[in-house]
């Protein structure tokens, strides 16, 4: 609406309704950004957040357009009587007015709240390399067939107009792919010669049928993979949040940890068992594993509890990380067993020495 109805160079010369609305929005977004920054537990986390920096960029553009431009206009434009200076400053402000185009970036504020759009944007970013590879192969095919057809059609009607030189031939072949092949060109190729017709048919099969369909298949596969990954990531975040809430409910003594007794209370909390089952946790195996969890410690931290619950979800195939984790665990158990055996042998040796020296001391007395 403002782009169509507000033609003022600076905001202070715009109709009053635009001045009021722009100032309200500017104050609102500046306040929101300040609250988000002050609400962060650590200021470094806010600065490292990509979305916060994106919003900061938009707010700075808004502040420049709403307040900074007006201030500069009042200071330098109105205070000068030199018409040439006024004309130059007005021209400069007209250039700055192009900054209003940056308002379209505000669409990113609500795009991130729609998971489907986020999937599409991330899929496009992932597909850039594959698309560029297919396009490079396509341009290579266009260049090769442009050379061949330009040479074969030299001296014919087609050789006078679309295939008169290599750039014109390449442009014509590219437009055929973009706009679609027509039967008229095929018939003209047939009238020229059978060789040109067959070469043009091979070009059609290689580019329009093979490469473009291959590009479509790549894009579909990439988008499906990205969508699955994003859905899995969102589900994992939801599961972690639910596990944190369960841990807080089980922590009766508010010690920020789960004791053995609190863990066993799972058997009496039907709602907790249902929530764990809903996120895919094998509750029966988890309860059988309790004694093993608390064999070396009395309490588990919230992070350890969350890690244990997530490990018992039983989703997905076994990865190399799981195998290495099992090897590490078995190695630690063997090391602990070796230490205990060495301690037992040392105690047994010291006891045996004491038992052999006791009779000698008695005989000497």
Short mmCIF file of C-alpha atoms in Angstrom, two decimals:
data_model
loop_
_atom_site.label_atom_id
_atom_site.label_comp_id
_atom_site.label_asym_id
_atom_site.label_seq_id
_atom_site.Cartn_x
_atom_site.Cartn_y
_atom_site.Cartn_z
CA UNK A 1 0.00 0.00 0.00
CA UNK A 2 2.73 2.45 0.95
CA UNK A 3 4.75 1.67 -2.18
CA UNK A 4 1.73 2.67 -4.33
CA UNK A 5 0.41 5.66 -2.35
CA UNK A 6 3.45 7.16 -0.61
CA UNK A 7 5.62 8.96 -3.17
CA UNK A 8 7.40 11.27 -0.72
CA UNK A 9 11.19 11.40 -0.75
CA UNK A 10 11.47 11.20 3.04
CA UNK A 11 9.00 10.13 5.69
CA UNK A 12 8.47 13.63 7.12
CA UNK A 13 6.96 14.75 3.79
CA UNK A 14 4.64 11.74 3.55
CA UNK A 15 0.95 11.86 4.56
CA UNK A 16 0.40 11.79 8.31
CA UNK A 17 -1.07 8.27 8.34
CA UNK A 18 2.16 6.84 6.90
CA UNK A 19 4.26 8.77 9.42
CA UNK A 20 2.24 7.44 12.36
CA UNK A 21 2.18 3.84 11.18
CA UNK A 22 5.91 3.75 10.30
CA UNK A 23 6.89 5.21 13.67
CA UNK A 24 4.66 2.75 15.53
CA UNK A 25 6.18 -0.19 13.68
CA UNK A 26 9.71 1.11 14.21
CA UNK A 27 9.20 1.55 17.97
CA UNK A 28 7.58 -1.89 18.21
CA UNK A 29 10.37 -3.75 16.40
CA UNK A 30 13.16 -1.89 18.21
CA UNK A 31 11.53 -2.71 21.57
CA UNK A 32 11.05 -6.35 20.58
CA UNK A 33 14.69 -6.71 19.54
CA UNK A 34 15.92 -5.06 22.74
CA UNK A 35 13.78 -7.38 24.88
CA UNK A 36 15.07 -10.43 23.04
CA UNK A 37 18.66 -9.29 23.53
CA UNK A 38 18.23 -8.53 27.24
CA UNK A 39 16.30 -11.78 27.84
CA UNK A 40 19.21 -13.91 26.62
CA UNK A 41 21.06 -15.73 29.37
CA UNK A 42 24.33 -14.90 27.63
CA UNK A 43 24.75 -11.96 25.28
CA UNK A 44 27.07 -14.02 23.08
CA UNK A 45 24.26 -16.49 22.34
CA UNK A 46 22.06 -13.71 20.99
CA UNK A 47 24.83 -12.33 18.78
CA UNK A 48 25.64 -15.81 17.48
CA UNK A 49 21.99 -16.49 16.56
CA UNK A 50 21.49 -16.12 12.80
CA UNK A 51 17.82 -15.14 13.08
CA UNK A 52 18.64 -12.46 15.66
CA UNK A 53 21.25 -10.96 13.33
CA UNK A 54 18.76 -11.07 10.47
CA UNK A 55 16.16 -9.23 12.56
CA UNK A 56 18.83 -6.75 13.67
CA UNK A 57 19.63 -5.99 10.04
CA UNK A 58 15.96 -5.35 9.27
CA UNK A 59 15.53 -3.14 12.32
CA UNK A 60 18.61 -1.08 11.43
CA UNK A 61 17.21 -0.52 7.93
CA UNK A 62 13.89 0.52 9.45
CA UNK A 63 15.57 2.92 11.89
CA UNK A 64 17.58 4.43 9.05
CA UNK A 65 14.51 5.00 6.90
CA UNK A 66 12.19 6.17 9.68
CA UNK A 67 14.43 8.32 11.88
CA UNK A 68 17.94 8.75 10.44
CA UNK A 69 16.85 9.95 6.99
CA UNK A 70 14.38 12.41 8.51
CA UNK A 71 17.06 13.79 10.84
CA UNK A 72 19.56 14.25 8.00
CA UNK A 73 16.87 15.86 5.85
CA UNK A 74 15.99 18.33 8.59
CA UNK A 75 19.64 19.21 9.29
CA UNK A 76 21.06 19.60 5.79
CA UNK A 77 18.17 20.11 3.41
CA UNK A 78 15.96 22.65 5.12
CA UNK A 79 18.83 24.58 6.66
CA UNK A 80 20.44 25.42 3.33
CA UNK A 81 19.32 28.05 0.82
CA UNK A 82 21.56 26.79 -1.96
CA UNK A 83 19.29 25.28 -4.61
CA UNK A 84 22.05 23.12 -6.05
CA UNK A 85 22.79 21.70 -2.61
CA UNK A 86 19.08 21.06 -2.06
CA UNK A 87 18.88 19.28 -5.42
CA UNK A 88 21.91 17.11 -4.64
CA UNK A 89 20.64 16.21 -1.18
CA UNK A 90 17.21 15.40 -2.58
CA UNK A 91 18.77 13.16 -5.22
CA UNK A 92 20.82 11.42 -2.55
CA UNK A 93 17.69 10.85 -0.48
CA UNK A 94 15.92 9.45 -3.54
CA UNK A 95 18.72 6.92 -3.83
CA UNK A 96 18.36 6.12 -0.13
CA UNK A 97 14.62 5.73 -0.72
CA UNK A 98 15.47 2.63 -2.71
CA UNK A 99 16.17 1.08 0.68
CA UNK A 100 12.43 0.54 0.93
CA UNK A 101 12.95 -2.40 -1.37
CA UNK A 102 14.70 -4.08 1.55
CA UNK A 103 11.32 -4.31 3.26
CA UNK A 104 10.64 -7.43 1.25
CA UNK A 105 13.20 -9.17 3.46
CA UNK A 106 10.73 -8.86 6.32
CA UNK A 107 8.95 -11.81 4.80
CA UNK A 108 11.69 -13.91 6.39
CA UNK A 109 10.25 -13.10 9.83
CA UNK A 110 7.19 -15.26 9.20
CA UNK A 111 8.69 -17.67 6.68
CA UNK A 112 10.67 -19.29 9.49
CA UNK A 113 7.38 -20.03 11.31
CA UNK A 114 6.09 -22.15 8.41
CA UNK A 115 8.01 -25.47 8.35
CA UNK A 116 7.04 -26.25 4.75
CA UNK A 117 8.59 -23.02 3.46
CA UNK A 118 11.73 -23.65 5.52
CA UNK A 119 11.98 -27.11 3.95
CA UNK A 120 11.73 -25.61 0.46
CA UNK A 121 14.37 -22.94 1.14
CA UNK A 122 16.81 -25.43 2.62
CA UNK A 123 16.12 -27.84 -0.22
CA UNK A 124 16.89 -25.14 -2.75
CA UNK A 125 20.16 -24.38 -0.98
CA UNK A 126 21.14 -28.06 -0.94
CA UNK A 127 20.14 -28.53 -4.60
CA UNK A 128 22.31 -25.68 -5.92
CA UNK A 129 25.32 -27.90 -6.60
CA UNK A 130 23.29 -30.59 -8.39
CA UNK A 131 21.41 -28.03 -10.47
CA UNK A 132 24.64 -26.28 -11.50
CA UNK A 133 26.16 -29.61 -12.52
CA UNK A 134 23.19 -30.49 -14.71
CA UNK A 135 23.15 -27.00 -16.24
CA UNK A 136 26.86 -27.21 -17.05
CA UNK A 137 26.26 -30.52 -18.81
CA UNK A 138 23.29 -28.99 -20.62
CA UNK A 139 25.29 -25.98 -21.86
CA UNK A 140 28.05 -28.30 -23.00
CA UNK A 141 25.54 -30.32 -25.04
CA UNK A 142 24.10 -27.10 -26.51
CA UNK A 143 27.56 -25.91 -27.52
CA UNK A 144 28.47 -29.22 -29.20
CA UNK A 145 25.20 -29.55 -31.12
CA UNK A 146 25.34 -25.85 -32.11
CA UNK A 147 28.69 -26.43 -33.80
CA UNK A 148 27.50 -29.59 -35.57
CA UNK A 149 24.21 -28.13 -36.84
CA UNK A 150 25.83 -24.85 -37.90
CA UNK A 151 28.26 -26.75 -40.09
CA UNK A 152 25.67 -29.13 -41.56
CA UNK A 153 23.03 -26.45 -42.25
CA UNK A 154 25.43 -24.03 -43.93
CA UNK A 155 23.90 -22.91 -47.24
CA UNK A 156 20.31 -23.94 -46.35
CA UNK A 157 17.36 -21.83 -45.26
CA UNK A 158 17.94 -22.73 -41.60
CA UNK A 159 21.59 -21.88 -42.03
CA UNK A 160 20.66 -18.32 -42.98
CA UNK A 161 18.56 -17.42 -39.95
CA UNK A 162 18.79 -19.44 -36.72
CA UNK A 163 21.96 -21.38 -37.50
CA UNK A 164 24.00 -18.65 -39.20
CA UNK A 165 26.72 -18.72 -36.51
CA UNK A 166 27.58 -20.52 -33.29
CA UNK A 167 26.07 -17.97 -30.80
CA UNK A 168 22.82 -17.76 -32.80
CA UNK A 169 22.63 -21.55 -33.01
CA UNK A 170 23.27 -21.96 -29.28
CA UNK A 171 20.61 -19.36 -28.46
CA UNK A 172 18.08 -21.13 -30.70
CA UNK A 173 18.80 -24.54 -29.13
CA UNK A 174 18.52 -23.05 -25.64
CA UNK A 175 15.16 -21.48 -26.46
CA UNK A 176 13.96 -24.83 -27.75
CA UNK A 177 14.60 -26.35 -24.32
CA UNK A 178 13.13 -23.43 -22.38
CA UNK A 179 10.06 -22.82 -24.56
CA UNK A 180 9.56 -26.31 -25.90
CA UNK A 181 10.34 -28.11 -29.15
CA UNK A 182 7.97 -27.59 -32.08
CA UNK A 183 7.15 -29.86 -35.00
CA UNK A 184 7.90 -27.13 -37.54
CA UNK A 185 11.61 -27.18 -36.74
CA UNK A 186 11.68 -30.98 -37.01
CA UNK A 187 10.10 -30.82 -40.47
CA UNK A 188 12.56 -28.14 -41.57
CA UNK A 189 15.43 -30.34 -40.40
CA UNK A 190 13.96 -33.24 -42.36
CA UNK A 191 13.71 -31.08 -45.49
CA UNK A 192 17.36 -30.06 -45.06
CA UNK A 193 18.70 -33.62 -44.72
CA UNK A 194 18.17 -36.88 -42.87
CA UNK A 195 21.43 -36.37 -41.00
CA UNK A 196 20.31 -33.01 -39.59
CA UNK A 197 16.95 -34.52 -38.63
CA UNK A 198 18.58 -37.41 -36.74
CA UNK A 199 21.10 -35.12 -35.01
CA UNK A 200 18.32 -32.75 -33.94
CA UNK A 201 16.31 -35.73 -32.68
CA UNK A 202 19.32 -36.96 -30.69
CA UNK A 203 19.68 -33.45 -29.23
CA UNK A 204 16.01 -33.53 -28.22
CA UNK A 205 16.38 -36.89 -26.48
CA UNK A 206 19.64 -35.98 -24.71
CA UNK A 207 18.55 -32.59 -23.42
CA UNK A 208 14.79 -32.26 -23.10
CA UNK A 209 14.03 -35.90 -22.31
CA UNK A 210 17.12 -37.04 -20.40
CA UNK A 211 18.81 -34.07 -18.75
CA UNK A 212 15.69 -32.10 -17.81
CA UNK A 213 13.93 -35.18 -16.42
CA UNK A 214 17.10 -36.10 -14.56
CA UNK A 215 17.13 -32.58 -13.06
CA UNK A 216 13.52 -32.99 -12.00
CA UNK A 217 14.29 -36.33 -10.38
CA UNK A 218 17.28 -34.87 -8.53
CA UNK A 219 15.20 -31.99 -7.20
CA UNK A 220 12.44 -34.33 -6.04
CA UNK A 221 14.91 -36.63 -4.27
CA UNK A 222 16.74 -33.73 -2.63
CA UNK A 223 13.52 -32.12 -1.41
CA UNK A 224 12.30 -35.42 0.00
CA UNK A 225 15.59 -36.00 1.81
CA UNK A 226 15.66 -32.47 3.24
CA UNK A 227 12.02 -32.72 4.33
CA UNK A 228 12.65 -36.03 6.10
CA UNK A 229 15.70 -34.61 7.85
CA UNK A 230 13.86 -31.49 8.97
CA UNK A 231 10.87 -33.47 10.22
CA UNK A 232 13.19 -35.79 12.13
CA UNK A 233 15.00 -32.79 13.63
CA UNK A 234 11.75 -31.15 14.72
CA UNK A 235 10.55 -34.43 16.22
CA UNK A 236 13.84 -34.84 18.09
CA UNK A 237 13.48 -31.36 19.55
CA UNK A 238 9.95 -32.14 20.64
CA UNK A 239 11.08 -35.43 22.19
CA UNK A 240 13.92 -33.73 24.08
CA UNK A 241 11.50 -31.14 25.43
CA UNK A 242 9.11 -33.86 26.61
CA UNK A 243 11.93 -35.79 28.28
CA UNK A 244 13.07 -32.62 30.08
CA UNK A 245 9.54 -32.10 31.37
CA UNK A 246 9.37 -35.72 32.55
CA UNK A 247 12.71 -35.36 34.35
CA UNK A 248 11.49 -32.23 36.15
CA UNK A 249 8.34 -34.06 37.26
CA UNK A 250 10.36 -37.00 38.60
CA UNK A 251 12.80 -34.74 40.46
CA UNK A 252 10.82 -34.57 43.69
CA UNK A 253 13.64 -33.20 45.87
CA UNK A 254 14.49 -30.47 43.28
CA UNK A 255 18.14 -31.56 43.15
CA UNK A 256 18.37 -31.20 39.34
CA UNK A 257 19.09 -34.94 39.16
CA UNK A 258 17.22 -38.27 39.15
CA UNK A 259 17.95 -40.69 41.99
CA UNK A 260 17.39 -44.44 41.97
CA UNK A 261 14.24 -44.09 44.04
CA UNK A 262 12.85 -41.35 41.81
CA UNK A 263 13.64 -43.43 38.74
CA UNK A 264 11.76 -46.41 40.15
CA UNK A 265 8.74 -44.17 40.72
CA UNK A 266 8.22 -44.51 36.97
CA UNK A 267 6.44 -47.78 37.78
CA UNK A 268 3.75 -45.86 39.66
CA UNK A 269 3.40 -42.90 37.27
CA UNK A 270 1.06 -44.10 34.57
CA UNK A 271 1.03 -40.73 32.76
CA UNK A 272 4.83 -40.71 32.56
CA UNK A 273 4.89 -44.26 31.18
CA UNK A 274 2.33 -43.30 28.53
CA UNK A 275 4.34 -40.22 27.50
CA UNK A 276 7.53 -42.27 27.22
CA UNK A 277 5.72 -44.87 25.12
CA UNK A 278 4.29 -42.14 22.86
CA UNK A 279 7.77 -40.89 21.95
CA UNK A 280 8.89 -44.43 21.11
CA UNK A 281 10.75 -45.39 24.30
CA UNK A 282 10.82 -49.08 25.19
CA UNK A 283 9.72 -48.68 28.81
CA UNK A 284 10.08 -52.39 29.73
CA UNK A 285 13.72 -52.55 28.64
CA UNK A 286 14.41 -49.19 30.29
CA UNK A 287 13.14 -50.43 33.66
CA UNK A 288 15.17 -53.64 33.34
CA UNK A 289 18.27 -51.50 32.76
CA UNK A 290 17.81 -49.45 35.95
CA UNK A 291 20.13 -51.50 38.17
CA UNK A 292 22.87 -51.32 35.57
CA UNK A 293 22.50 -47.52 35.34
CA UNK A 294 22.93 -46.95 39.07
CA UNK A 295 25.66 -49.49 39.76
CA UNK A 296 28.40 -46.84 39.97
CA UNK A 297 26.40 -43.72 40.90
CA UNK A 298 23.46 -42.74 43.07
CA UNK A 299 21.94 -40.09 40.81
CA UNK A 300 21.68 -39.18 37.12
CA UNK A 301 21.72 -35.62 35.87
CA UNK A 302 18.95 -34.37 33.60
CA UNK A 303 21.24 -34.63 30.56
CA UNK A 304 22.23 -38.21 31.46
CA UNK A 305 18.58 -39.14 32.00
CA UNK A 306 17.63 -37.61 28.65
CA UNK A 307 20.47 -39.45 26.93
CA UNK A 308 19.38 -42.78 28.44
CA UNK A 309 15.73 -42.32 27.48
CA UNK A 310 16.61 -41.31 23.92
CA UNK A 311 18.90 -44.32 23.57
CA UNK A 312 15.99 -46.62 24.44
CA UNK A 313 13.72 -45.23 21.73
CA UNK A 314 14.86 -48.02 19.44
CA UNK A 315 14.32 -46.06 16.22
CA UNK A 316 16.63 -46.19 13.23
CA UNK A 317 19.34 -48.62 12.22
CA UNK A 318 22.52 -49.24 14.15
CA UNK A 319 25.24 -46.81 13.10
CA UNK A 320 29.01 -46.90 13.37
CA UNK A 321 28.71 -44.42 16.23
CA UNK A 322 26.66 -46.95 18.20
CA UNK A 323 29.22 -49.68 17.54
CA UNK A 324 32.09 -47.45 18.64
CA UNK A 325 30.14 -46.46 21.73
CA UNK A 326 29.62 -50.13 22.59
CA UNK A 327 33.34 -50.84 22.07
CA UNK A 328 34.23 -47.93 24.33
CA UNK A 329 31.82 -49.13 27.01
CA UNK A 330 33.14 -52.71 26.90
CA UNK A 331 36.73 -51.42 27.04
CA UNK A 332 35.92 -49.32 30.11
CA UNK A 333 34.28 -52.27 31.81
CA UNK A 334 37.30 -54.48 31.16
CA UNK A 335 39.62 -51.76 32.47
CA UNK A 336 37.54 -51.43 35.63
CA UNK A 337 37.53 -55.22 36.06
CA UNK A 338 41.31 -55.31 35.59
CA UNK A 339 41.76 -52.62 38.25
CA UNK A 340 39.58 -54.51 40.70
CA UNK A 341 41.44 -57.76 40.06
CA UNK A 342 44.80 -56.04 40.55
CA UNK A 343 43.54 -54.52 43.78
CA UNK A 344 42.31 -57.93 44.96
CA UNK A 345 45.62 -59.63 44.06
CA UNK A 346 47.56 -56.90 45.87
CA UNK A 347 45.44 -57.33 48.96
CA UNK A 348 45.85 -61.11 48.76
CA UNK A 349 49.66 -60.80 48.41
CA UNK A 350 49.91 -58.46 51.41
CA UNK A 351 47.74 -60.82 53.48
CA UNK A 352 49.88 -63.79 52.45
CA UNK A 353 53.09 -61.96 53.45
CA UNK A 354 51.61 -61.12 56.84
CA UNK A 355 50.60 -64.72 57.38
CA UNK A 356 54.15 -65.98 56.63
CA UNK A 357 55.95 -63.42 58.80
CA UNK A 358 53.73 -63.94 61.85
CA UNK A 359 55.14 -67.44 62.79
CA UNK A 360 58.76 -66.17 62.44
CA UNK A 361 58.08 -63.31 64.85
CA UNK A 362 56.44 -65.72 67.34
CA UNK A 363 59.43 -68.12 67.19
CA UNK A 364 61.93 -65.30 67.78
CA UNK A 365 60.01 -64.20 70.85
#
